[in-house]
Every structure is written in structure tokens, then in C-alpha cells.
Amino acid sequence: MTISKRAQQFQDALHQRGLDLTVVELPDSTRTADDAANALGCQKSQIVKSLVFRKESTGEPVMVLASGPNRVNEKAISAHVGGKIGKADAEFVKQVTGYTIGGVPPLAHRERLTVLVDEDLLTFEETWAAAGTPNAVFKIPGKITDILDDHTVVSVK
């Protein structure tokens, strides 16, 4: 099965990291957690949302990997990173991750980001995350934290 160029680039990044995970592209968009859960036949809470914020004082990128239904409490995240954060715009997200909103994977970014992982994601033996495009996803068997570089597990609520 062939996948788009962008999804293939992410697939290659997984292999370069020694991760034997497979990117799949679905006929329907997986841009939202609801869309992804419906397309994959899993619980919405098994969907990893990759949300990019920007630390207001420094412009530093902060990524929050949140469970599908969870709303991120920006005050709690601000406390974790030691400064107020705000949502990043589409241009900033593309600049720091290399991907457009709706297709940002949890790893293999263009720049180093502070990564915070929703503790709720650790309750699953399998999660799904974006893989470079709004239609591409990959399954993460085991804990998402096993495939990430530096990260901190937090409560995002």
C-alpha cells in the first residue's frame, strides 16, 4: 500500500529511530479525535492529540500530548513550564514541527520541543497518533512514553 509523500517521510523517521511502527492513511480525515476514533474503531481517549503551544516570555514551543477527550488546562501547563503559554498559530506549528495542524505526530519534529504527556494516555496498552497528514495515523503499542525522547508526564486537566 502506498502512502503520501509526507506520511512516508514520517514513516522513514520512525524507521530511522529504530521503531517498527507502521503509518496508515485512511480515506476519511482524522483531523479531530472524534474523526480518528470513528475511523479506527477505538475509544476517543486512545487518540493522542498533539497540541502545540508557545511560551509567551521566550517563544519556546511546548507540545502537549493529550488524550482525545481531555481539554488542556493552560494554567496547569503554564505552571509546569514556568511561564504563561498561548496556543501557537498554524505558521509557528509548521515551523517548529515540520507538520501542519491536524497531522502533527508526537515525535520526529524539526525543532526540539518541551513535551508534556497526559497521564491518562498511560492507562492504555495501545494508542493512535497523527503521522504527518490529516489522514495518516500510526498505532503505538504499549505506552506512548516508550517511543518519546525527553518528556514529562503530567495531568493536563
Coordinates of N, CA and C in Angstrom, one line a residue:
M1 N 0.8 -1.2 0.0 CA 0.0 0.0 0.0 C 0.9 1.2 0.0
T2 N 0.6 2.2 -0.9 CA 1.4 3.4 -0.9 C 0.8 4.5 -0.1
I3 N 1.6 5.3 0.5 CA 1.1 6.4 1.3 C 1.7 7.7 0.7
S4 N 1.1 8.8 1.1 CA 1.5 10.1 0.6 C 3.0 10.4 0.9
K5 N 3.6 11.3 0.2 CA 5.0 11.7 0.4 C 5.2 12.1 1.9
R6 N 4.4 12.9 2.4 CA 4.5 13.5 3.7 C 4.4 12.4 4.8
A7 N 3.5 11.5 4.6 CA 3.3 10.3 5.5 C 4.5 9.4 5.4
Q8 N 5.0 9.2 4.2 CA 6.2 8.4 4.0 C 7.4 9.0 4.7
Q9 N 7.5 10.3 4.7 CA 8.7 11.0 5.4 C 8.6 10.7 6.9
F10 N 7.4 10.7 7.4 CA 7.3 10.4 8.9 C 7.6 8.9 9.1
Q11 N 7.1 8.0 8.2 CA 7.4 6.6 8.3 C 8.9 6.4 8.3
D12 N 9.6 7.1 7.4 CA 11.1 7.0 7.4 C 11.7 7.4 8.7
A13 N 11.1 8.5 9.3 CA 11.7 9.0 10.5 C 11.5 7.9 11.6
L14 N 10.4 7.2 11.6 CA 10.1 6.2 12.6 C 11.2 5.1 12.5
H15 N 11.4 4.7 11.2 CA 12.4 3.6 11.0 C 13.8 4.1 11.4
Q16 N 14.2 5.4 11.1 CA 15.5 5.9 11.5 C 15.7 5.8 13.0
R17 N 14.6 5.9 13.7 CA 14.7 5.8 15.2 C 14.6 4.4 15.7
G18 N 14.6 3.5 14.7 CA 14.5 2.0 15.1 C 13.2 1.6 15.6
L19 N 12.1 2.3 15.2 CA 10.8 2.0 15.7 C 10.1 1.2 14.5
D20 N 9.6 0.0 14.8 CA 8.9 -0.8 13.9 C 7.4 -0.5 13.9
L21 N 7.0 0.7 13.6 CA 5.6 1.1 13.6 C 5.2 1.5 12.2
T22 N 4.0 1.3 11.9 CA 3.5 1.4 10.5 C 2.5 2.6 10.4
V23 N 2.8 3.5 9.5 CA 1.9 4.6 9.1 C 0.8 4.0 8.2
V24 N -0.5 4.4 8.5 CA -1.6 4.0 7.6 C -2.3 5.3 7.2
E25 N -2.8 5.4 6.0 CA -3.6 6.5 5.6 C -5.0 6.0 5.4
L26 N -5.9 6.8 6.0 CA -7.3 6.4 6.0 C -8.1 7.3 4.9
P27 N -9.2 6.7 4.4 CA -9.9 7.5 3.4 C -10.6 8.8 4.0
D28 N -10.9 8.7 5.3 CA -11.5 9.8 5.9 C -10.5 10.6 6.8
S29 N -10.8 11.9 7.0 CA -9.9 12.7 7.8 C -9.9 12.2 9.2
T30 N -8.7 12.3 9.8 CA -8.5 12.0 11.3 C -8.1 13.3 12.0
R31 N -8.4 14.4 11.4 CA -8.0 15.7 11.9 C -8.5 15.9 13.4
T32 N -9.7 15.4 13.7 CA -10.1 15.6 15.1 C -10.1 14.2 15.8
A33 N -10.1 14.2 17.1 CA -10.1 13.0 17.9 C -11.3 12.2 17.6
D34 N -12.5 12.8 17.5 CA -13.7 12.1 17.1 C -13.6 11.4 15.8
D35 N -13.1 12.2 14.8 CA -12.9 11.6 13.4 C -12.0 10.4 13.5
A36 N -10.9 10.5 14.2 CA -9.9 9.4 14.2 C -10.5 8.2 14.9
A37 N -11.2 8.4 16.1 CA -11.7 7.3 16.8 C -12.8 6.6 16.0
N38 N -13.6 7.3 15.3 CA -14.6 6.7 14.4 C -13.9 5.9 13.3
A39 N -12.9 6.5 12.6 CA -12.2 5.8 11.5 C -11.5 4.6 12.0
L40 N -11.0 4.6 13.2 CA -10.1 3.5 13.7 C -10.9 2.4 14.5
G41 N -12.1 2.8 14.9 CA -12.9 1.9 15.7 C -12.4 1.7 17.1
C42 N -11.8 2.8 17.7 CA -11.3 2.7 19.0 C -11.9 3.8 19.9
Q43 N -11.6 3.8 21.1 CA -12.1 4.9 22.0 C -11.5 6.2 21.7
K44 N -12.2 7.3 21.9 CA -11.7 8.6 21.7 C -10.5 8.9 22.6
S45 N -10.5 8.3 23.8 CA -9.5 8.5 24.8 C -8.2 7.8 24.4
Q46 N -8.2 6.9 23.3 CA -7.0 6.3 22.8 C -6.3 7.1 21.7
I47 N -6.9 8.2 21.4 CA -6.4 9.1 20.4 C -5.4 10.1 21.0
V48 N -4.2 10.2 20.5 CA -3.2 11.2 21.0 C -3.4 12.5 20.2
K49 N -3.8 13.6 20.9 CA -3.8 14.9 20.3 C -2.5 15.6 20.5
S50 N -1.8 16.0 19.5 CA -0.6 16.7 19.6 C -0.9 18.2 19.5
L51 N -0.8 18.9 20.6 CA -1.2 20.3 20.6 C 0.1 21.1 20.9
V52 N 0.3 22.1 20.1 CA 1.5 23.0 20.2 C 1.1 24.3 20.8
F53 N 1.8 24.7 21.8 CA 1.7 26.0 22.5 C 3.0 26.7 22.4
R54 N 2.9 28.0 22.7 CA 4.1 28.9 22.7 C 4.2 29.6 24.0
K55 N 5.4 29.4 24.6 CA 5.7 30.1 25.9 C 5.8 31.6 25.6
E56 N 4.9 32.4 26.2 CA 4.8 33.8 25.8 C 6.1 34.6 26.1
S57 N 6.8 34.3 27.2 CA 8.0 35.1 27.5 C 9.2 34.8 26.6
T58 N 9.3 33.6 26.1 CA 10.5 33.2 25.3 C 10.2 32.8 23.9
G59 N 8.9 32.5 23.6 CA 8.6 32.0 22.2 C 8.9 30.5 22.1
E60 N 9.3 29.9 23.2 CA 9.7 28.4 23.2 C 8.5 27.6 22.9
P61 N 8.6 26.6 22.0 CA 7.5 25.7 21.7 C 7.3 24.6 22.8
V62 N 6.0 24.4 23.1 CA 5.7 23.4 24.1 C 4.6 22.5 23.5
M63 N 4.9 21.2 23.4 CA 3.9 20.3 22.9 C 3.2 19.5 24.0
V64 N 1.9 19.5 24.0 CA 1.1 18.7 24.9 C 0.5 17.5 24.2
L65 N 0.8 16.3 24.6 CA 0.2 15.1 24.0 C -0.9 14.7 24.9
A66 N -2.2 15.0 24.5 CA -3.3 14.8 25.3 C -4.2 13.7 24.8
S67 N -4.9 13.0 25.8 CA -5.9 12.0 25.4 C -7.1 12.7 24.7
G68 N -7.6 12.1 23.7 CA -8.7 12.7 22.9 C -9.7 13.5 23.5
P69 N -10.4 13.1 24.5 CA -11.5 13.9 25.1 C -11.0 15.0 26.1
N70 N -9.8 14.9 26.5 CA -9.3 15.9 27.5 C -9.0 17.3 27.0
R71 N -9.6 18.2 27.7 CA -9.3 19.6 27.4 C -8.0 20.0 28.2
V72 N -7.1 20.7 27.6 CA -5.9 21.1 28.2 C -6.1 22.4 29.1
N73 N -5.7 22.3 30.3 CA -5.8 23.4 31.2 C -4.5 24.2 31.1
E74 N -4.6 25.3 30.3 CA -3.4 26.1 30.0 C -2.7 26.7 31.3
K75 N -3.5 27.0 32.3 CA -2.8 27.4 33.6 C -2.0 26.3 34.2
A76 N -2.5 25.1 34.2 CA -1.7 24.0 34.7 C -0.4 23.8 33.9
I77 N -0.6 23.8 32.6 CA 0.6 23.6 31.7 C 1.6 24.8 31.9
S78 N 1.1 26.0 32.0 CA 2.0 27.2 32.3 C 2.8 26.9 33.5
A79 N 2.2 26.4 34.6 CA 2.9 26.1 35.8 C 4.0 25.1 35.6
H80 N 3.7 24.1 34.8 CA 4.7 23.1 34.5 C 5.9 23.6 33.8
V81 N 5.7 24.6 32.9 CA 6.8 25.1 32.0 C 7.4 26.4 32.6
G82 N 6.9 26.9 33.7 CA 7.4 28.1 34.3 C 7.2 29.4 33.6
G83 N 6.0 29.5 32.9 CA 5.7 30.7 32.3 C 4.4 30.5 31.5
K84 N 3.7 31.6 31.3 CA 2.4 31.6 30.6 C 2.6 31.1 29.2
I85 N 1.6 30.2 28.7 CA 1.6 29.7 27.4 C 0.4 30.2 26.6
G86 N 0.4 30.2 25.3 CA -0.7 30.5 24.5 C -0.7 29.5 23.3
K87 N -1.8 29.4 22.7 CA -1.9 28.5 21.5 C -1.0 29.0 20.4
A88 N -0.4 28.1 19.8 CA 0.5 28.5 18.6 C -0.3 28.6 17.4
D89 N 0.0 29.6 16.5 CA -0.7 29.6 15.2 C -0.1 28.6 14.2
A90 N -0.8 28.5 13.1 CA -0.5 27.4 12.2 C 0.9 27.6 11.6
E91 N 1.3 28.8 11.4 CA 2.7 29.0 10.8 C 3.8 28.6 11.8
F92 N 3.6 28.9 13.1 CA 4.5 28.5 14.1 C 4.6 27.0 14.3
V93 N 3.4 26.4 14.3 CA 3.4 24.9 14.4 C 4.1 24.3 13.2
K94 N 3.9 24.7 12.0 CA 4.6 24.2 10.9 C 6.1 24.4 11.0
Q95 N 6.5 25.6 11.4 CA 7.9 26.0 11.6 C 8.7 25.1 12.5
V96 N 8.1 24.8 13.7 CA 8.8 24.1 14.7 C 8.7 22.6 14.6
T97 N 7.5 22.1 14.1 CA 7.3 20.6 14.0 C 7.7 20.1 12.6
G98 N 7.4 21.0 11.6 CA 7.6 20.5 10.2 C 6.3 19.9 9.6
Y99 N 5.2 20.0 10.4 CA 3.9 19.5 10.0 C 2.8 20.5 10.2
T100 N 1.7 20.3 9.4 CA 0.6 21.2 9.6 C -0.4 20.7 10.7
I101 N -1.1 21.6 11.2 CA -2.1 21.3 12.3 C -3.0 20.2 11.7
G102 N -3.3 19.2 12.5 CA -4.2 18.1 12.1 C -3.4 16.9 11.7
G103 N -2.1 17.1 11.5 CA -1.2 15.9 11.1 C 0.0 15.9 11.9
V104 N 0.1 16.6 13.0 CA 1.4 16.7 13.8 C 1.5 15.4 14.6
P105 N 2.6 14.7 14.4 CA 2.9 13.5 15.1 C 3.5 13.9 16.5
P106 N 3.6 12.9 17.4 CA 4.1 13.2 18.7 C 5.6 13.2 18.8
L107 N 6.3 12.8 17.7 CA 7.8 12.8 17.7 C 8.3 13.1 16.3
A108 N 9.6 13.2 16.2 CA 10.3 13.5 14.9 C 10.0 14.9 14.4
H109 N 10.2 15.9 15.2 CA 9.9 17.3 14.8 C 11.2 18.0 14.3
R110 N 11.0 19.1 13.6 CA 12.1 19.9 13.1 C 12.9 20.5 14.1
E111 N 12.3 21.0 15.2 CA 13.0 21.6 16.3 C 12.7 20.8 17.6
R112 N 13.6 21.1 18.6 CA 13.4 20.5 19.9 C 12.2 21.2 20.6
L113 N 11.3 20.4 21.1 CA 10.2 21.0 21.9 C 10.2 20.4 23.3
T114 N 9.6 21.2 24.2 CA 9.3 20.7 25.5 C 8.0 19.8 25.3
V115 N 8.1 18.5 25.7 CA 7.0 17.6 25.5 C 6.4 17.2 26.8
L116 N 5.1 17.5 27.0 CA 4.3 17.0 28.2 C 3.3 16.0 27.8
V117 N 3.3 14.9 28.5 CA 2.4 13.8 28.1 C 1.3 13.7 29.2
D118 N 0.0 13.6 28.7 CA -1.1 13.5 29.5 C -1.1 12.1 30.2
E119 N -1.1 12.1 31.5 CA -1.0 10.9 32.3 C -2.1 9.9 31.9
D120 N -3.3 10.4 31.4 CA -4.4 9.5 31.0 C -4.0 8.6 29.9
L121 N -3.1 9.0 29.0 CA -2.7 8.2 27.9 C -1.9 6.9 28.4
L122 N -1.4 6.9 29.6 CA -0.6 5.8 30.1 C -1.5 4.6 30.6
T123 N -2.8 4.9 30.6 CA -3.8 3.8 31.0 C -4.1 2.8 29.9
F124 N -3.6 3.1 28.7 CA -3.9 2.3 27.5 C -2.7 1.4 27.1
E125 N -3.0 0.2 26.6 CA -2.0 -0.6 26.1 C -1.8 -0.3 24.6
E126 N -2.6 0.6 24.0 CA -2.5 0.9 22.6 C -3.1 2.3 22.4
T127 N -2.4 3.2 21.7 CA -2.9 4.5 21.4 C -2.6 4.7 19.9
W128 N -3.2 5.7 19.4 CA -3.1 6.1 17.9 C -2.7 7.6 17.9
A129 N -1.8 7.9 17.0 CA -1.4 9.3 16.8 C -1.3 9.7 15.4
A130 N -1.3 11.0 15.1 CA -1.2 11.5 13.8 C 0.2 11.2 13.2
A131 N 0.3 11.0 11.9 CA 1.5 10.6 11.3 C 1.9 11.4 10.1
G132 N 1.8 12.8 10.2 CA 2.3 13.6 9.2 C 1.3 14.3 8.3
T133 N 0.1 13.8 8.2 CA -1.0 14.4 7.4 C -2.3 14.2 8.2
P134 N -3.4 15.0 7.8 CA -4.7 14.8 8.5 C -5.3 13.4 8.3
N135 N -4.8 12.7 7.3 CA -5.4 11.3 7.1 C -4.5 10.2 7.6
A136 N -3.3 10.5 8.0 CA -2.3 9.5 8.3 C -2.2 9.3 9.8
V137 N -2.2 8.1 10.3 CA -2.1 7.7 11.7 C -1.1 6.6 11.9
F138 N -0.7 6.3 13.1 CA 0.1 5.1 13.4 C -0.3 4.6 14.8
K139 N -0.3 3.3 14.9 CA -0.6 2.7 16.2 C 0.6 2.6 17.1
I140 N 0.5 2.9 18.3 CA 1.5 2.9 19.3 C 1.2 1.8 20.3
P141 N 1.8 0.6 20.1 CA 1.5 -0.5 21.1 C 2.3 -0.2 22.4
G142 N 1.8 -0.6 23.5 CA 2.4 -0.3 24.8 C 2.2 1.2 25.2
K143 N 3.1 1.8 25.9 CA 3.0 3.1 26.4 C 3.6 4.1 25.4
I144 N 2.9 5.2 25.1 CA 3.5 6.2 24.2 C 4.8 6.7 24.7
T145 N 5.0 6.8 26.0 CA 6.3 7.3 26.6 C 7.5 6.4 26.2
D146 N 7.2 5.2 25.8 CA 8.3 4.3 25.3 C 9.0 4.7 24.0
I147 N 8.3 5.5 23.2 CA 8.8 5.9 21.9 C 9.3 7.4 21.9
L148 N 9.1 8.1 23.0 CA 9.4 9.5 23.0 C 10.8 9.8 23.5
D149 N 11.4 10.9 23.1 CA 12.6 11.4 23.6 C 12.2 12.1 25.0
D150 N 13.0 13.1 25.4 CA 12.7 13.8 26.7 C 11.3 14.2 26.8
H151 N 10.6 13.9 27.9 CA 9.2 14.3 28.1 C 8.9 14.3 29.6
T152 N 7.8 14.8 29.9 CA 7.4 14.8 31.3 C 5.9 14.4 31.3
V153 N 5.5 13.5 32.2 CA 4.1 13.0 32.3 C 3.5 14.0 33.3
V154 N 2.3 14.5 32.9 CA 1.6 15.5 33.8 C 0.1 15.2 33.7
S155 N -0.6 15.8 34.6 CA -2.1 15.9 34.4 C -2.4 17.2 33.6
V156 N -3.1 17.0 32.5 CA -3.3 18.2 31.6 C -4.6 18.9 31.9
K157 N -5.4 18.3 32.8 CA -6.7 18.9 33.1 C -6.7 19.9 34.2

